[in-house]
Short mmCIF file of C-alpha atoms in Angstrom, two decimals:
data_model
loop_
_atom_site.label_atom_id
_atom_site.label_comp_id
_atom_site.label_asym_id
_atom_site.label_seq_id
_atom_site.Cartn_x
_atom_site.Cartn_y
_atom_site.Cartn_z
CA UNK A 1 -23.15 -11.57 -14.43
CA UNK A 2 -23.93 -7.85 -13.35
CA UNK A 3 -21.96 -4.95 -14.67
CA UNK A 4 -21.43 -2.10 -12.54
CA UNK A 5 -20.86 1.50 -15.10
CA UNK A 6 -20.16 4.70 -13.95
CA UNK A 7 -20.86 7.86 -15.83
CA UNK A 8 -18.21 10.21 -14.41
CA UNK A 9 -16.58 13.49 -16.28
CA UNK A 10 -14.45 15.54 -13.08
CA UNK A 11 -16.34 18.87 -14.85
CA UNK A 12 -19.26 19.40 -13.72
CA UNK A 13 -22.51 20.39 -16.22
CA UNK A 14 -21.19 18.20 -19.04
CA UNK A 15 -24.72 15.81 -18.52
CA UNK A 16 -23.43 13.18 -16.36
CA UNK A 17 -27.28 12.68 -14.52
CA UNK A 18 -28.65 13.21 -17.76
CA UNK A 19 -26.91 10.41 -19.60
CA UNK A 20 -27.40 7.83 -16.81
CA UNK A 21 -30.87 8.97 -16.84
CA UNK A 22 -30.69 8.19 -20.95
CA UNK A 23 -28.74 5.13 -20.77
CA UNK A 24 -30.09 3.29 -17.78
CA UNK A 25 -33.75 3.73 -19.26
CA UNK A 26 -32.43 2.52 -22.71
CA UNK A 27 -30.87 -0.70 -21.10
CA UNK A 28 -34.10 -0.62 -18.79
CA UNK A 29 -36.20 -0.86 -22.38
CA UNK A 30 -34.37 -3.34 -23.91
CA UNK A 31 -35.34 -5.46 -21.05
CA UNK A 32 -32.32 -5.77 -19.16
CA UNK A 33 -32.75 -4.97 -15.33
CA UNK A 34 -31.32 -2.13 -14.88
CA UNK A 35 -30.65 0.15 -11.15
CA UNK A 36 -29.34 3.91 -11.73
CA UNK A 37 -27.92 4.82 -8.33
CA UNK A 38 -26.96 8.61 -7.30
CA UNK A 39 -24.14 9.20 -5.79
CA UNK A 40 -23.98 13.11 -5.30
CA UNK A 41 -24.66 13.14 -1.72
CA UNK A 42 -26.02 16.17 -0.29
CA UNK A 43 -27.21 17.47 -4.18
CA UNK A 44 -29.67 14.55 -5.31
CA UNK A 45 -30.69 15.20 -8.86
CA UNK A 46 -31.20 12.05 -10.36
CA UNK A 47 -34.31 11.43 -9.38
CA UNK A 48 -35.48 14.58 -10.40
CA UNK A 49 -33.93 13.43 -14.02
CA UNK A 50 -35.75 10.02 -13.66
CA UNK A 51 -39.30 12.10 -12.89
CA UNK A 52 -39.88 9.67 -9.20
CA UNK A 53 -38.57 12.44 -6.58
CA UNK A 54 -41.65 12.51 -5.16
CA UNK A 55 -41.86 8.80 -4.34
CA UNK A 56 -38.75 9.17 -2.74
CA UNK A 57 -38.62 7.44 1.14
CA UNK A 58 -35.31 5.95 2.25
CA UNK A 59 -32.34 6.39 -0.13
CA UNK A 60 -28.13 5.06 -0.35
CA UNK A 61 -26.97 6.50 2.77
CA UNK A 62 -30.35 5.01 5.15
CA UNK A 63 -29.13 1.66 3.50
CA UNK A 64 -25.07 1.98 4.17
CA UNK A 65 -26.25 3.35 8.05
CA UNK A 66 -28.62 0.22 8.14
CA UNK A 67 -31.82 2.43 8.82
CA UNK A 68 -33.70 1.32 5.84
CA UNK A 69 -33.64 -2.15 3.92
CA UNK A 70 -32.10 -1.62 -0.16
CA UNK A 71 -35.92 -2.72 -1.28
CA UNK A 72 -37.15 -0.24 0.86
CA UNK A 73 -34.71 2.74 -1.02
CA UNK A 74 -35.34 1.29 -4.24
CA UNK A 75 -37.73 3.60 -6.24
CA UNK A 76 -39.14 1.52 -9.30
CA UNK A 77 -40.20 3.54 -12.54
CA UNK A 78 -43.60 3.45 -13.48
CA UNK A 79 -42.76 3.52 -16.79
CA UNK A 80 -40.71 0.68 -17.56
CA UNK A 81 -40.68 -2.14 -14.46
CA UNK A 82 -36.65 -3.05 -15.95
CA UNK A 83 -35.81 0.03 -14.17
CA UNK A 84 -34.90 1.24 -10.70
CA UNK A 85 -33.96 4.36 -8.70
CA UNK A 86 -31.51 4.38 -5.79
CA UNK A 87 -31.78 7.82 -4.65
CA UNK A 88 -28.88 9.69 -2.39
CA UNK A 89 -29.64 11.78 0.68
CA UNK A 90 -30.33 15.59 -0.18
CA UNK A 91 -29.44 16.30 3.77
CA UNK A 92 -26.15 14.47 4.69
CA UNK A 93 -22.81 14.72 3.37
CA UNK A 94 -20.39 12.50 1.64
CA UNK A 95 -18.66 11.82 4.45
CA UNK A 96 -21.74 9.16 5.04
CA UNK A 97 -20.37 7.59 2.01
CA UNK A 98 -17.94 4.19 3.51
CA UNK A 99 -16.40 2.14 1.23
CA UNK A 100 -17.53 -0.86 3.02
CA UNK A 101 -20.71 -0.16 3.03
CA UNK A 102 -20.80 0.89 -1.00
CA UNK A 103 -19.19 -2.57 -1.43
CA UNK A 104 -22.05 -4.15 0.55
CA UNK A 105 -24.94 -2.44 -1.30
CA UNK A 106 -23.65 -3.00 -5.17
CA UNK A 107 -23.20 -6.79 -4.08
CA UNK A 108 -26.80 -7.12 -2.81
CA UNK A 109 -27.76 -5.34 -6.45
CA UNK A 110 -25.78 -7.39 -8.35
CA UNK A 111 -27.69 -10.44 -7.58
CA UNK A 112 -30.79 -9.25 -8.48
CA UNK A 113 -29.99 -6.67 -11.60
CA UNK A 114 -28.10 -6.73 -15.10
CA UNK A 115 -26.82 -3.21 -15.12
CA UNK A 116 -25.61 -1.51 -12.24
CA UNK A 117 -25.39 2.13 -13.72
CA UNK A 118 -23.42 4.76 -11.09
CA UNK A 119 -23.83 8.59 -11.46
CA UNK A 120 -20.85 9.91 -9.81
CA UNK A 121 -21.11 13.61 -8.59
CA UNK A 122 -18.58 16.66 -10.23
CA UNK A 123 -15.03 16.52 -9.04
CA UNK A 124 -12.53 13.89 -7.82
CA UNK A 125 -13.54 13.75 -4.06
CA UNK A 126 -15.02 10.96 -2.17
CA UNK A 127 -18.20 10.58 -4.06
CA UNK A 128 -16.38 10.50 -7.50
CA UNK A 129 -13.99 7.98 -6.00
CA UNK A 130 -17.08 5.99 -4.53
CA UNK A 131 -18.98 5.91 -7.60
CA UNK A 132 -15.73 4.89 -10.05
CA UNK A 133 -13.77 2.45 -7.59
CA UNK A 134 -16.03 -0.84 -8.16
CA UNK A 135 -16.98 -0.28 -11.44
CA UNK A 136 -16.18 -2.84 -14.77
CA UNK A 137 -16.84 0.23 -16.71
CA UNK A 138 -16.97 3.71 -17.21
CA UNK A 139 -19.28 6.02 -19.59
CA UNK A 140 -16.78 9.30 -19.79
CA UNK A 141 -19.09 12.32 -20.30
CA UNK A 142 -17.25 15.12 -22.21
CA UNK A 143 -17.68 18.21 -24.15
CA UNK A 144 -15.63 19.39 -26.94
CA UNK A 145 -14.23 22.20 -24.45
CA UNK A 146 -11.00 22.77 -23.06
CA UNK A 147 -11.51 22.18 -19.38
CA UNK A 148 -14.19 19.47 -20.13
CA UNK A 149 -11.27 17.33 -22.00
CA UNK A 150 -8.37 18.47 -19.49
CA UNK A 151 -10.89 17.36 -16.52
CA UNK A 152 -11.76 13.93 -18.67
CA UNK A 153 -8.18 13.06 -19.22
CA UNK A 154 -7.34 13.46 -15.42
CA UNK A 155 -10.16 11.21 -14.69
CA UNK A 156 -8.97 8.81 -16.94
CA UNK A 157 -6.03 8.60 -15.01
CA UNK A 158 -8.07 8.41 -12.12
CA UNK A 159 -9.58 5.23 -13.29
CA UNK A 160 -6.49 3.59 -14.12
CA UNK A 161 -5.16 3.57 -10.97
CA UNK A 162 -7.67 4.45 -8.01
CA UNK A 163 -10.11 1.61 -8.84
CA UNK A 164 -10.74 -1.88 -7.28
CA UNK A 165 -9.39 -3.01 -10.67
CA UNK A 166 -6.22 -0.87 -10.83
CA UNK A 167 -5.68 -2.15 -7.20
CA UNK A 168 -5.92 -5.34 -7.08
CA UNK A 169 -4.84 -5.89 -10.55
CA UNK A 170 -7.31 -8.32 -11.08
CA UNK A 171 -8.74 -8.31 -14.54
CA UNK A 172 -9.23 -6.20 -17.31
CA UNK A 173 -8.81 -2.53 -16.48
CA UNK A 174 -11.91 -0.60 -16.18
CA UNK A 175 -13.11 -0.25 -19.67
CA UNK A 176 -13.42 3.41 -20.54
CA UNK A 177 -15.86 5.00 -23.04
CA UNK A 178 -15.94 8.25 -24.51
CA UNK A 179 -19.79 9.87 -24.44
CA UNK A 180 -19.59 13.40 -26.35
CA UNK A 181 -22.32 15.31 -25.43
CA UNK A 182 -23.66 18.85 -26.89
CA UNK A 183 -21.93 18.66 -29.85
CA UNK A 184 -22.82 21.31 -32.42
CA UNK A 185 -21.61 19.97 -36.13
CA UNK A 186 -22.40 24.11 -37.14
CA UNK A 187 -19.82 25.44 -34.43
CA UNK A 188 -17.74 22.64 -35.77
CA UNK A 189 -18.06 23.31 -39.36
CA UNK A 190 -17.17 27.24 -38.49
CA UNK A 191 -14.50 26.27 -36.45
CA UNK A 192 -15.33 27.16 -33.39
CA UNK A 193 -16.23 23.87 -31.04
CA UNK A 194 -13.62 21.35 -31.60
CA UNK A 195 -14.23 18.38 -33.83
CA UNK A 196 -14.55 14.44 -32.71
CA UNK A 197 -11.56 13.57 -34.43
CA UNK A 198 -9.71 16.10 -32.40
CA UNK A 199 -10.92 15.19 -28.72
CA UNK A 200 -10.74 10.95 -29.42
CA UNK A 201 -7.03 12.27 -30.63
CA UNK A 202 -6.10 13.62 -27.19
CA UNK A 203 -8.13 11.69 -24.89
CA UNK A 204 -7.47 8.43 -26.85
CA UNK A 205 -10.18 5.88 -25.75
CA UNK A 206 -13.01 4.29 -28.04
CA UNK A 207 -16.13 6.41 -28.66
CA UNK A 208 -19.27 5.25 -27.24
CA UNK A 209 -21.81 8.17 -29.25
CA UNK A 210 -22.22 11.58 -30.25
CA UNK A 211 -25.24 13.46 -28.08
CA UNK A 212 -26.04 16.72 -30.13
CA UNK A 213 -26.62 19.92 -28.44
CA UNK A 214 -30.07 19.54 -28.52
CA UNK A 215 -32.91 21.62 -26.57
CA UNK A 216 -35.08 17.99 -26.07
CA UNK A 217 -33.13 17.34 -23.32
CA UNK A 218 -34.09 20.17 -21.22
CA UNK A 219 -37.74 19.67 -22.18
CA UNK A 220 -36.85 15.70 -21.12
CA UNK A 221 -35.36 16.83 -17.92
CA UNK A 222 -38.41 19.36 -17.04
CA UNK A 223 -41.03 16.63 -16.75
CA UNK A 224 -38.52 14.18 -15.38
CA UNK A 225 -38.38 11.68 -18.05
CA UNK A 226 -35.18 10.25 -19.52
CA UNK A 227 -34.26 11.45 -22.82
CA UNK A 228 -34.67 8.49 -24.44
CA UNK A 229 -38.02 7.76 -24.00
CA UNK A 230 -38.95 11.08 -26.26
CA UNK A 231 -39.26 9.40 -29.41
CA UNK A 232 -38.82 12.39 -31.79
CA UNK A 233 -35.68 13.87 -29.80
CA UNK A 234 -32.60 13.05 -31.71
CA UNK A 235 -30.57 12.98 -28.47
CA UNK A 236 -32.91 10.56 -27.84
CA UNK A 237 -31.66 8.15 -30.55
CA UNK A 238 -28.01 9.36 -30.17
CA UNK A 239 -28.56 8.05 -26.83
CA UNK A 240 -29.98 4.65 -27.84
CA UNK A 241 -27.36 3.78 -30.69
CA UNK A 242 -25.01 4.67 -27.46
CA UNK A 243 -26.61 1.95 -25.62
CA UNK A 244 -26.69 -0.38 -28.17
CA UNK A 245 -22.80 0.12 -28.55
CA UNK A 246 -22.65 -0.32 -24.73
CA UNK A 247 -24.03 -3.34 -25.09
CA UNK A 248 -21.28 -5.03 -27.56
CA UNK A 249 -23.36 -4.19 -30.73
CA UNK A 250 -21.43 -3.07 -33.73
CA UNK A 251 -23.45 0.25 -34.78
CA UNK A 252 -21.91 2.54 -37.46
CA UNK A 253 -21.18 6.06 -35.98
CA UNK A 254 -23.19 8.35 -37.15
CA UNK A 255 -24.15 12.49 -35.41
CA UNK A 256 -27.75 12.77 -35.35
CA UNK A 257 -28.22 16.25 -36.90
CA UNK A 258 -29.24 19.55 -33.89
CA UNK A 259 -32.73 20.01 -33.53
CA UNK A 260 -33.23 23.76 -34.18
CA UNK A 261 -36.81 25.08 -34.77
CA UNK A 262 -37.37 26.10 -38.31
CA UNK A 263 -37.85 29.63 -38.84
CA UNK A 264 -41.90 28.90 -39.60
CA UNK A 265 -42.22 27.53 -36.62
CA UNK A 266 -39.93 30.23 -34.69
CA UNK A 267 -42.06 32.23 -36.07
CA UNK A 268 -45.40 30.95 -35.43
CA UNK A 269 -44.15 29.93 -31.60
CA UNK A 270 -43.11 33.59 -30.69
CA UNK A 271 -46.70 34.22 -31.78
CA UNK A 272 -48.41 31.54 -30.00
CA UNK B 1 -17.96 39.35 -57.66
CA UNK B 2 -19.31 36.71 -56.25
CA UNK B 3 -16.91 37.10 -53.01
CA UNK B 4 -19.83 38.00 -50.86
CA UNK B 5 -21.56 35.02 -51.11
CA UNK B 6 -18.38 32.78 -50.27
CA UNK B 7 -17.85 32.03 -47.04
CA UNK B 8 -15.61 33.65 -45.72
CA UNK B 9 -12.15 32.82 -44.38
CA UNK B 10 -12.24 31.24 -41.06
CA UNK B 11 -9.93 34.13 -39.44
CA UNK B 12 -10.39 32.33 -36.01
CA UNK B 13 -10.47 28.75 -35.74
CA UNK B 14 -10.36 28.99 -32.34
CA UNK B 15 -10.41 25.20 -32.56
CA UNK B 16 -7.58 24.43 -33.41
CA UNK B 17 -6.20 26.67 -31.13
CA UNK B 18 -8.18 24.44 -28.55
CA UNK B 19 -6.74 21.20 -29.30
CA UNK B 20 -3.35 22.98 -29.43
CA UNK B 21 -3.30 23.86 -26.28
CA UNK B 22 -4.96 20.86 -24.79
CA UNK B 23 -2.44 18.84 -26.37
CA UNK B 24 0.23 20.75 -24.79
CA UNK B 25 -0.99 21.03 -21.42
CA UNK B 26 -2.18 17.55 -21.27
CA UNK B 27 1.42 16.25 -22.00
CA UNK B 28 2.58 18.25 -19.14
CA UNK B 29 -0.64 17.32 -17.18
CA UNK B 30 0.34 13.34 -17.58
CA UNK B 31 4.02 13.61 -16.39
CA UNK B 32 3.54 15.85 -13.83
CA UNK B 33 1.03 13.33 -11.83
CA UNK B 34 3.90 11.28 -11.48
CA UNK B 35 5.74 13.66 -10.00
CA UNK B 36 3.55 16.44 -8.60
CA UNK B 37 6.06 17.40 -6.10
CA UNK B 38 9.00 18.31 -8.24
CA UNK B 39 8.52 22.13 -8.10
CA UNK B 40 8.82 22.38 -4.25
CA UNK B 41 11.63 19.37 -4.24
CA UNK B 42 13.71 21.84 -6.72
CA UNK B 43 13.03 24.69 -4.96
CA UNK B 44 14.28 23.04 -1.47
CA UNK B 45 17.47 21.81 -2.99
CA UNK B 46 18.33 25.00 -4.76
CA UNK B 47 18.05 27.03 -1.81
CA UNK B 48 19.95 24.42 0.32
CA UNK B 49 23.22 24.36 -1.98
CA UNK B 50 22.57 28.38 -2.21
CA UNK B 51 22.50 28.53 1.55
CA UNK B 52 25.73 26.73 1.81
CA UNK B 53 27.28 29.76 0.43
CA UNK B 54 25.19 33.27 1.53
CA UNK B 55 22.00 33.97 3.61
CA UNK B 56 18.82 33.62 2.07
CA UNK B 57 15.86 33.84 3.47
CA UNK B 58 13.07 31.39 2.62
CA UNK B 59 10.41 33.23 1.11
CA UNK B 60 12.64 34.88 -0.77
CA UNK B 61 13.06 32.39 -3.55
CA UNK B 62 10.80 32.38 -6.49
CA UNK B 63 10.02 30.04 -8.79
CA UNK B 64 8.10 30.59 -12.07
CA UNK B 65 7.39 28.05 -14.71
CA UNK B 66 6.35 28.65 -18.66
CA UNK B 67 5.12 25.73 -20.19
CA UNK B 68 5.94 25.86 -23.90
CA UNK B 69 5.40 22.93 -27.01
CA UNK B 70 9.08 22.47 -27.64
CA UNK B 71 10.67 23.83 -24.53
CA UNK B 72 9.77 24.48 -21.34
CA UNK B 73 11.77 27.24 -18.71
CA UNK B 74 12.07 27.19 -15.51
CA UNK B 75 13.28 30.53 -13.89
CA UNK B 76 14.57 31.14 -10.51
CA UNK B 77 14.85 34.05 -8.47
CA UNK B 78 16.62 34.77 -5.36
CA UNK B 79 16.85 37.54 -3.40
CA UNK B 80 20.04 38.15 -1.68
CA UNK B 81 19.98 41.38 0.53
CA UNK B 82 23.59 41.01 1.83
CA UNK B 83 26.45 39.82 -1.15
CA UNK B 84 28.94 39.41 1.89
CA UNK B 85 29.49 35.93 2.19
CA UNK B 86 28.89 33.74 5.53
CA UNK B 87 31.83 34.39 8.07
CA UNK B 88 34.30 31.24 7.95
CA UNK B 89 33.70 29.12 10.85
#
């Protein structure tokens, strides 16, 4: 049985594309078949995260106007064949978004994937309420800021009642995760970025992982390759043990340390 | 002696300030979505029993809210440019 997840946050910047990026490739490589689908329509980025925007030929809204076939839209990675792409339109708005025709296209993927993984644009407009209102589950990207949490919590709310789920009443509720992304356990320890304990306090829903600030992920996202496939980047494996949880495995918490460059190798880089 | 190498107090945890006023807000975030419309529905009713009694005119009622962690106030101001009551009838 697919599972449709959206990775939604209200703020915008917190890593939303970046985590679906992360945790649709880490499903992707643990062989489930996994789609990431954009919904930001009008500001397509994931593709860009995902490193295939230049294979891009139909996309979401060609499908939901009937122009294209959904295999023709699909954009599979060359890296792993698990994983696909379903790209938004960069020139029309979200207006071309229908609820019908969302409904039509995620029932089409769900016969033929595991993991139906939804990156839902900033805010709480259509696209956000597109991208959240069939989903089983949602991946809650937040940082250990004030508006990031305030913005989180309203979407929360959001979820609990302006989903299929919440609707109908059928079912669970949609199963909400917390993702903390660029934490920084120094600004922590000096008191200046708030702790976990603090933000699971107020926000009150299970934590899915701990993504450290970490300067890997730009590198990741400037040759278009999902975090998770860099090996050596502790986001990286922050981002896998997040998958794993995802997934139903028990995985003891644990915050993968910052990567900062020592100050040899500061110093021998500002030479190089 | 050795004070300089200790770390030194944290003067500003401006953390804690940051859940403190997250937790604050948020309770006042979470019951106000039920009822987003209180502020005008006050301010309609307290201008109506007001009206019953002088002339008031309607933008010249204002409403100001301070949202505090054991009590909130709400203050109300009203602008009456003639005291003399309505003329019976």
């Amino acid at each position: 049985m697919a599972k449709t997840i959206v990775v939604t946050s209200g703020k915008g910047g917190v890593g939303k594309t970046t985590s679906t990026a992360a945790i649709g490739a880490g499903l992707a490589k643990r062989g489930h078949k996994t789609v990431v689908i954009d919904f930001d329509v009008g500001l397509r980025n994931l593709d860009l995260i995902m490193g295939c925007e230049r294979r891009v030929v139909f996309d979401l809204i060609n499908v939901i106007q009937g122009d294209a076939k959904l295999n023709q839209a699909l954009v599979k990675d060359r890296r792993l064949d698990t994983l696909s792409v379903l790209p938004t339109s960069q020139t029309r708005d979200k207006d071309a978004l229908t609820l019908e025709g969302v409904e039509k296209v995620l029932g089409e993927l769900k016969e033929e994937f595991d993991y139906i993984i939804c990156d839902s644009p900033a805010g709480i407009e259509r696209g956000a309420h597109l991208a959240m209102y069939f989903a089983d589950e949602a991946v809650v990207v937040t940082n250990p800021e004030v508006s990031s949490v305030r913005d989180s919590d309203r979407v929360l709310g959001l979820l609990n009642s302006k989903t299929r789920r919440a609707e109908k009443g059928e079912g669970d509720p949609v199963k909400a995760h917390l993702l903390l992304t660029r934490y920084d356990t120094d600004r922590v320890s000096r008191g200046e970025m708030m702790p976990i304990d603090d933000v699971l306090e107020i926000l009150a829903i299970p934590l899915l992982g701990i993504i450290p600030e970490s300067p890997t992920v730009l590198r990741a996202s400037n040759v278009g390759m999902p975090v998770v496939m860099d090996e050596t980047s502790n986001a990286g494996k922050a981002y896998e043990d997040a998958v794993s949880r995802l997934i139903g495995e028990q995985l003891e918490m644990r915050i993968q340390p910052e990567e900062r460059p020592s100050f040899l190798r500061r110093f021998l880089g500002r030479r190089a | 002696m050795f004070g300089f190498f200790r770390k030194p107090p944290q003067q500003n945890n401006s953390a804690q300030a940051a859940k403190e006023r997250l937790q604050i807000l948020l309770a006042h975030d979470r019951s106000d979505r039920a009822r987003s419309d209180l502020l005008p529905l006050l301010q309609r009713d307290i201008l109506e029993v007001v009206r019953r009694h002088m002339r008031v005119d309607s933008d010249a009622v204002e409403i100001k809210l301070e949202r505090g962690d054991d009590m909130s106030s709400l203050e109300i101001n009203i602008e009456v440019p003639d005291a003399q009551p309505r003329p019976a009838g």
